[in-house]
Amino acid sequence: MNDGNTVVRRSTWAWRLAASLATTALVLSGCGSGDDGKAAGPKPSAPSKSAAASTSGSASAATSGAPSAAASASSSDGDASPLTPFQADPAKVPRTKSRAEALAAAVTLKPQAWGADFRAQQPAVSTPRTVAVLDEQCRWERRGLSRGVLASLSRYSEIPAADGKGELKVSAAVTVHTSVRDADERLASTLEEPLRCRQQQVRTDERIAKLISAATPYGQGNNTYSDDQVVEIGKYLTGSGEQTYYWYVTRLGTVTLAVSVKGAKGYTDNELATYASHANVTMLNSVEFELGGKS
């Protein structure tokens, strides 16, 4: 049951989350120009080359064998320390695939949660018991659950083209890991993917390019709401069109949340960032509610 202090805290970090995302997006956009929506469609052909850049934060430490501060502070899935903003009830942290699947299904945004104008894409959800993977040819595809992953679910939504505006596509994904370290390593690999793949194939007719990423661990910037967060910004390419692309990946304990927004004609960058921050706030609230911990 939520008390008044919890409500006040959530409204405060919701504002800080929106501000943090907006600030990070602005900084990255000034530097230049992956989502589970990246792996929604059939396996595409190999992409061409394009320029890219990446700014590494604390999450990258995991790839060299050193976990982030939040991961180091949590020795078990339900434990927390002053370096993490949320303490889950250990009894509610998923330990089995069935419980992890239930959590992912409860948290992953459905179309109506994005807003009244959204509807389900086709396909509307990811293939059961698969996870999005950026393969060796820089193509996004879904594969069987990897080591360290209990469950992963993506839902794909859109606003149809109308009134002079293009088709706006978004995705929301939740991945439940077996441990904090596994979840932390996922963010580390996300941060470094633009270095490995300068251009990434999403579907047969969709690509993302000119990617740049940055990490904001808990306690830095305005991040008082998650253990770690990676923001990736670039360009969404379809045919000859080019639009802004946002991908936000956020970790709270053993759960990672991913939100992608693929821009379209008639939508401003501020509108796209607002959709993304709203999705993050909603899913973070859901994780805290489902895991029933103290914060």
Protein backbone atom coordinates (compact mmCIF):
# COMPACT_ATOMS: atom_id res chain seq x y z
CA MET A 1 0.00 0.00 0.00
CA ASN A 2 1.39 3.41 -0.95
CA ASP A 3 1.66 6.09 1.75
CA GLY A 4 1.76 9.84 1.25
CA ASN A 5 5.55 9.94 1.36
CA THR A 6 5.78 7.40 -1.44
CA VAL A 7 3.43 9.42 -3.63
CA VAL A 8 5.43 12.60 -3.02
CA ARG A 9 8.70 10.81 -3.74
CA ARG A 10 7.42 9.34 -6.98
CA SER A 11 6.11 12.66 -8.22
CA THR A 12 9.49 14.19 -7.40
CA TRP A 13 11.62 11.58 -9.16
CA ALA A 14 9.19 11.50 -12.07
CA TRP A 15 9.91 15.18 -12.61
CA ARG A 16 13.63 14.57 -12.18
CA LEU A 17 13.51 11.66 -14.63
CA ALA A 18 11.87 13.79 -17.29
CA ALA A 19 14.38 16.58 -16.66
CA SER A 20 17.31 14.16 -16.71
CA LEU A 21 16.25 12.57 -19.99
CA ALA A 22 15.64 15.93 -21.59
CA THR A 23 19.05 17.22 -20.48
CA THR A 24 20.86 14.09 -21.67
CA ALA A 25 19.05 14.19 -25.00
CA LEU A 26 20.01 17.82 -25.47
CA VAL A 27 23.68 17.14 -24.66
CA LEU A 28 23.88 14.12 -26.94
CA SER A 29 22.10 15.92 -29.77
CA GLY A 30 24.70 18.64 -29.51
CA CYS A 31 27.48 16.05 -29.82
CA GLY A 32 26.18 14.62 -33.04
CA SER A 33 24.15 12.37 -34.41
CA GLY A 34 18.75 -0.39 -30.00
CA ASP A 35 15.61 -1.12 -28.60
CA ASP A 36 13.62 -4.20 -28.30
CA GLY A 37 11.64 -2.55 -31.06
CA LYS A 38 14.83 -3.00 -33.03
CA ALA A 39 14.18 -6.73 -33.16
CA ALA A 40 10.48 -6.74 -33.92
CA GLY A 41 10.48 -7.88 -37.52
CA PRO A 42 11.94 -10.49 -39.88
CA LYS A 43 15.68 -10.98 -40.12
CA PRO A 44 17.01 -8.22 -42.44
CA SER A 45 19.93 -8.03 -44.81
CA ALA A 46 23.33 -6.68 -43.78
CA PRO A 47 23.54 -2.88 -43.34
CA SER A 48 25.84 -0.37 -45.01
CA LYS A 49 28.39 1.78 -43.18
CA SER A 50 27.71 5.09 -41.41
CA ALA A 51 29.50 7.33 -38.89
CA ALA A 52 28.80 6.90 -35.15
CA ALA A 53 30.09 7.94 -31.74
CA SER A 54 29.68 6.81 -28.16
CA THR A 55 30.33 8.45 -24.79
CA SER A 56 30.97 5.85 -22.08
CA GLY A 57 29.73 6.18 -18.48
CA SER A 58 29.99 3.96 -15.43
CA ALA A 59 27.99 1.13 -16.98
CA SER A 60 30.89 0.33 -19.30
CA ALA A 61 32.94 -0.82 -16.32
CA ALA A 62 31.08 -4.12 -16.35
CA THR A 63 32.54 -5.10 -19.71
CA SER A 64 36.03 -4.92 -18.25
CA GLY A 65 35.07 -7.07 -15.28
CA ALA A 66 34.20 -4.29 -12.82
CA PRO A 67 30.49 -3.81 -12.09
CA SER A 68 28.94 -0.40 -11.50
CA ALA A 69 28.66 0.98 -7.99
CA ALA A 70 25.04 -0.11 -7.64
CA ALA A 71 25.86 -3.64 -8.75
CA SER A 72 28.75 -3.86 -6.33
CA ALA A 73 26.54 -2.63 -3.51
CA SER A 74 23.93 -5.35 -4.07
CA SER A 75 25.34 -8.77 -3.33
CA SER A 76 21.97 -10.49 -3.71
CA ASP A 77 18.91 -9.81 -5.84
CA GLY A 78 16.80 -8.27 -3.08
CA ASP A 79 19.51 -6.44 -1.19
CA ALA A 80 20.10 -2.71 -1.38
CA SER A 81 22.56 -0.17 -0.02
CA PRO A 82 22.80 3.64 0.09
CA LEU A 83 24.04 3.40 -3.52
CA THR A 84 20.71 2.17 -4.85
CA PRO A 85 17.36 4.04 -4.74
CA PHE A 86 15.09 1.06 -4.20
CA GLN A 87 14.93 -1.98 -1.97
CA ALA A 88 12.76 -4.80 -3.28
CA ASP A 89 11.07 -7.36 -1.08
CA PRO A 90 13.42 -10.37 -1.52
CA ALA A 91 10.43 -12.72 -1.54
CA LYS A 92 9.03 -10.92 -4.60
CA VAL A 93 12.19 -10.81 -6.71
CA PRO A 94 11.61 -13.36 -9.51
CA ARG A 95 13.74 -16.50 -9.25
CA THR A 96 11.88 -18.62 -11.81
CA LYS A 97 10.98 -18.07 -15.45
CA SER A 98 7.25 -18.20 -14.77
CA ARG A 99 7.41 -15.47 -12.11
CA ALA A 100 9.72 -13.38 -14.28
CA GLU A 101 7.31 -13.69 -17.21
CA ALA A 102 4.44 -12.55 -15.00
CA LEU A 103 6.43 -9.50 -13.88
CA ALA A 104 7.39 -8.59 -17.46
CA ALA A 105 3.77 -8.92 -18.61
CA ALA A 106 2.55 -6.67 -15.78
CA VAL A 107 5.14 -3.93 -16.35
CA THR A 108 5.59 -3.72 -20.14
CA LEU A 109 3.45 -0.91 -21.52
CA LYS A 110 0.43 -1.70 -23.64
CA PRO A 111 -0.63 0.77 -26.38
CA GLN A 112 -3.22 2.61 -24.26
CA ALA A 113 -0.60 3.32 -21.59
CA TRP A 114 1.36 5.39 -24.12
CA GLY A 115 -1.65 7.60 -24.85
CA ALA A 116 -5.11 7.64 -26.33
CA ASP A 117 -3.92 7.85 -29.95
CA PHE A 118 -1.76 4.73 -29.82
CA ARG A 119 -2.65 1.30 -31.15
CA ALA A 120 -0.80 -2.02 -31.37
CA GLN A 121 1.68 -2.56 -34.19
CA GLN A 122 1.80 -5.81 -36.12
CA PRO A 123 3.38 -7.79 -34.61
CA ALA A 124 2.14 -6.40 -31.30
CA VAL A 125 4.37 -8.45 -28.98
CA SER A 126 7.66 -10.30 -29.16
CA THR A 127 8.00 -14.05 -29.57
CA PRO A 128 7.69 -15.74 -26.16
CA ARG A 129 10.90 -16.74 -24.37
CA THR A 130 13.19 -14.78 -26.68
CA VAL A 131 15.39 -11.74 -26.16
CA ALA A 132 16.59 -9.03 -28.55
CA VAL A 133 20.19 -9.48 -29.69
CA LEU A 134 22.45 -7.36 -31.89
CA ASP A 135 24.21 -10.02 -33.94
CA GLU A 136 27.68 -10.10 -35.48
CA GLN A 137 26.38 -8.46 -38.67
CA CYS A 138 24.83 -5.57 -36.70
CA ARG A 139 21.30 -6.84 -37.27
CA TRP A 140 18.70 -6.91 -34.51
CA GLU A 141 16.95 -10.22 -34.11
CA ARG A 142 15.31 -12.26 -31.38
CA ARG A 143 16.96 -15.38 -30.02
CA GLY A 144 16.26 -17.85 -27.25
CA LEU A 145 16.83 -16.51 -23.75
CA SER A 146 20.51 -16.02 -23.05
CA ARG A 147 22.40 -16.91 -19.89
CA GLY A 148 21.39 -14.65 -17.05
CA VAL A 149 17.94 -13.83 -18.46
CA LEU A 150 14.77 -15.27 -16.93
CA ALA A 151 12.26 -13.49 -19.15
CA SER A 152 11.98 -10.73 -21.73
CA LEU A 153 8.92 -9.15 -23.29
CA SER A 154 8.49 -6.37 -25.83
CA ARG A 155 5.30 -4.63 -26.90
CA TYR A 156 5.17 -2.49 -30.04
CA SER A 157 2.78 0.43 -30.45
CA GLU A 158 2.18 3.22 -32.96
CA ILE A 159 0.22 6.31 -33.84
CA PRO A 160 -1.00 5.84 -37.44
CA ALA A 161 -0.16 8.49 -40.03
CA ALA A 162 -2.87 11.15 -40.19
CA ASP A 163 -3.42 14.89 -40.62
CA GLY A 164 -0.08 15.44 -42.32
CA LYS A 165 1.90 13.55 -39.69
CA GLY A 166 3.86 10.37 -40.28
CA GLU A 167 3.53 7.02 -38.53
CA LEU A 168 5.10 7.22 -35.06
CA LYS A 169 6.46 3.90 -33.76
CA VAL A 170 7.39 3.14 -30.16
CA SER A 171 8.31 0.07 -28.15
CA ALA A 172 8.44 -0.88 -24.48
CA ALA A 173 10.42 -3.83 -23.20
CA VAL A 174 11.12 -5.46 -19.84
CA THR A 175 13.89 -7.97 -19.23
CA VAL A 176 14.17 -9.81 -15.91
CA HIS A 177 17.67 -11.07 -15.09
CA THR A 178 18.87 -13.72 -12.69
CA SER A 179 21.08 -11.27 -10.78
CA VAL A 180 21.96 -7.60 -10.43
CA ARG A 181 25.32 -8.28 -12.09
CA ASP A 182 23.64 -9.79 -15.16
CA ALA A 183 21.35 -6.77 -15.44
CA ASP A 184 24.28 -4.40 -15.00
CA GLU A 185 26.22 -6.15 -17.76
CA ARG A 186 23.25 -5.66 -20.07
CA LEU A 187 23.52 -1.90 -19.65
CA ALA A 188 27.27 -2.03 -20.22
CA SER A 189 26.83 -3.83 -23.54
CA THR A 190 24.08 -1.37 -24.53
CA LEU A 191 26.43 1.53 -23.95
CA GLU A 192 29.12 0.06 -26.19
CA GLU A 193 26.95 -1.22 -29.05
CA PRO A 194 27.28 2.01 -31.10
CA LEU A 195 31.06 1.48 -31.10
CA ARG A 196 30.73 -2.06 -32.44
CA CYS A 197 27.97 -1.32 -34.92
CA ARG A 198 28.08 2.07 -36.58
CA GLN A 199 24.79 1.36 -38.28
CA GLN A 200 22.20 -1.16 -37.13
CA GLN A 201 19.48 -2.96 -39.07
CA VAL A 202 16.13 -3.01 -37.28
CA ARG A 203 13.85 -4.59 -39.88
CA THR A 204 14.27 -5.18 -43.59
CA ASP A 205 13.30 -1.56 -44.38
CA GLU A 206 14.40 0.15 -41.16
CA ARG A 207 17.85 1.19 -39.92
CA ILE A 208 19.31 3.36 -37.18
CA ALA A 209 22.56 5.28 -37.61
CA LYS A 210 24.67 8.19 -36.31
CA LEU A 211 24.33 6.72 -32.83
CA ILE A 212 25.76 8.20 -29.65
CA SER A 213 25.20 7.00 -26.07
CA ALA A 214 25.79 8.08 -22.47
CA ALA A 215 25.25 6.54 -19.04
CA THR A 216 23.90 8.19 -15.88
CA PRO A 217 24.34 5.98 -12.79
CA TYR A 218 22.38 6.55 -9.60
CA GLY A 219 23.52 9.66 -7.75
CA GLN A 220 24.83 11.47 -10.82
CA GLY A 221 22.99 14.25 -12.60
CA ASN A 222 19.30 14.08 -11.70
CA ASN A 223 19.24 10.30 -11.38
CA THR A 224 17.60 9.56 -8.05
CA TYR A 225 15.17 7.00 -9.49
CA SER A 226 17.21 4.10 -10.94
CA ASP A 227 20.41 2.16 -10.39
CA ASP A 228 21.67 3.10 -13.84
CA GLN A 229 20.45 4.43 -17.14
CA VAL A 230 21.76 4.54 -20.70
CA VAL A 231 20.43 6.98 -23.28
CA GLU A 232 21.10 6.33 -26.95
CA ILE A 233 20.23 8.88 -29.64
CA GLY A 234 20.62 8.69 -33.39
CA LYS A 235 18.75 8.75 -36.67
CA TYR A 236 15.94 6.44 -37.74
CA LEU A 237 16.16 5.69 -41.46
CA THR A 238 13.38 4.38 -43.70
CA GLY A 239 13.93 4.61 -47.44
CA SER A 240 15.14 8.16 -48.04
CA GLY A 241 13.61 9.49 -44.81
CA GLU A 242 15.58 10.40 -41.69
CA GLN A 243 14.06 11.11 -38.26
CA THR A 244 15.25 11.39 -34.66
CA TYR A 245 15.61 8.12 -32.76
CA TYR A 246 15.66 7.68 -28.97
CA TRP A 247 16.40 4.55 -26.96
CA TYR A 248 16.42 4.63 -23.14
CA VAL A 249 17.47 1.61 -21.08
CA THR A 250 16.97 1.83 -17.30
CA ARG A 251 17.92 -0.62 -14.55
CA LEU A 252 16.28 -1.12 -11.19
CA GLY A 253 17.75 -4.12 -9.39
CA THR A 254 17.52 -7.21 -11.59
CA VAL A 255 15.06 -5.59 -14.02
CA THR A 256 15.97 -3.58 -17.11
CA LEU A 257 13.42 -1.42 -18.90
CA ALA A 258 13.85 -0.33 -22.52
CA VAL A 259 11.90 2.33 -24.39
CA SER A 260 12.38 3.24 -28.03
CA VAL A 261 10.78 6.10 -29.96
CA LYS A 262 11.22 6.32 -33.72
CA GLY A 263 10.45 9.83 -34.91
CA ALA A 264 8.12 10.69 -37.75
CA LYS A 265 7.13 13.69 -39.85
CA GLY A 266 5.28 16.29 -37.81
CA TYR A 267 6.68 15.33 -34.38
CA THR A 268 9.19 17.51 -32.53
CA ASP A 269 12.14 16.14 -30.58
CA ASN A 270 10.52 17.47 -27.41
CA GLU A 271 7.38 15.44 -28.10
CA LEU A 272 9.45 12.30 -28.68
CA ALA A 273 11.38 12.82 -25.43
CA THR A 274 8.11 13.36 -23.55
CA TYR A 275 6.72 10.03 -24.78
CA ALA A 276 9.93 8.28 -23.74
CA SER A 277 10.12 9.83 -20.25
CA HIS A 278 6.43 9.10 -19.60
CA ALA A 279 6.98 5.46 -20.53
CA ASN A 280 10.01 5.21 -18.24
CA VAL A 281 8.18 6.75 -15.29
CA THR A 282 5.18 4.48 -15.76
CA MET A 283 7.23 1.29 -15.93
CA LEU A 284 9.51 2.25 -13.03
CA ASN A 285 6.41 2.86 -10.91
CA SER A 286 5.11 -0.56 -11.94
CA VAL A 287 8.36 -2.32 -11.03
CA GLU A 288 8.34 -0.75 -7.56
CA PHE A 289 4.69 -1.69 -7.08
CA GLU A 290 5.15 -5.28 -8.26
CA LEU A 291 8.29 -5.91 -6.20
CA GLY A 292 6.74 -4.28 -3.14
CA GLY A 293 9.92 -2.99 -1.57
CA LYS A 294 10.88 0.06 0.45
CA SER A 295 12.46 3.07 -1.18
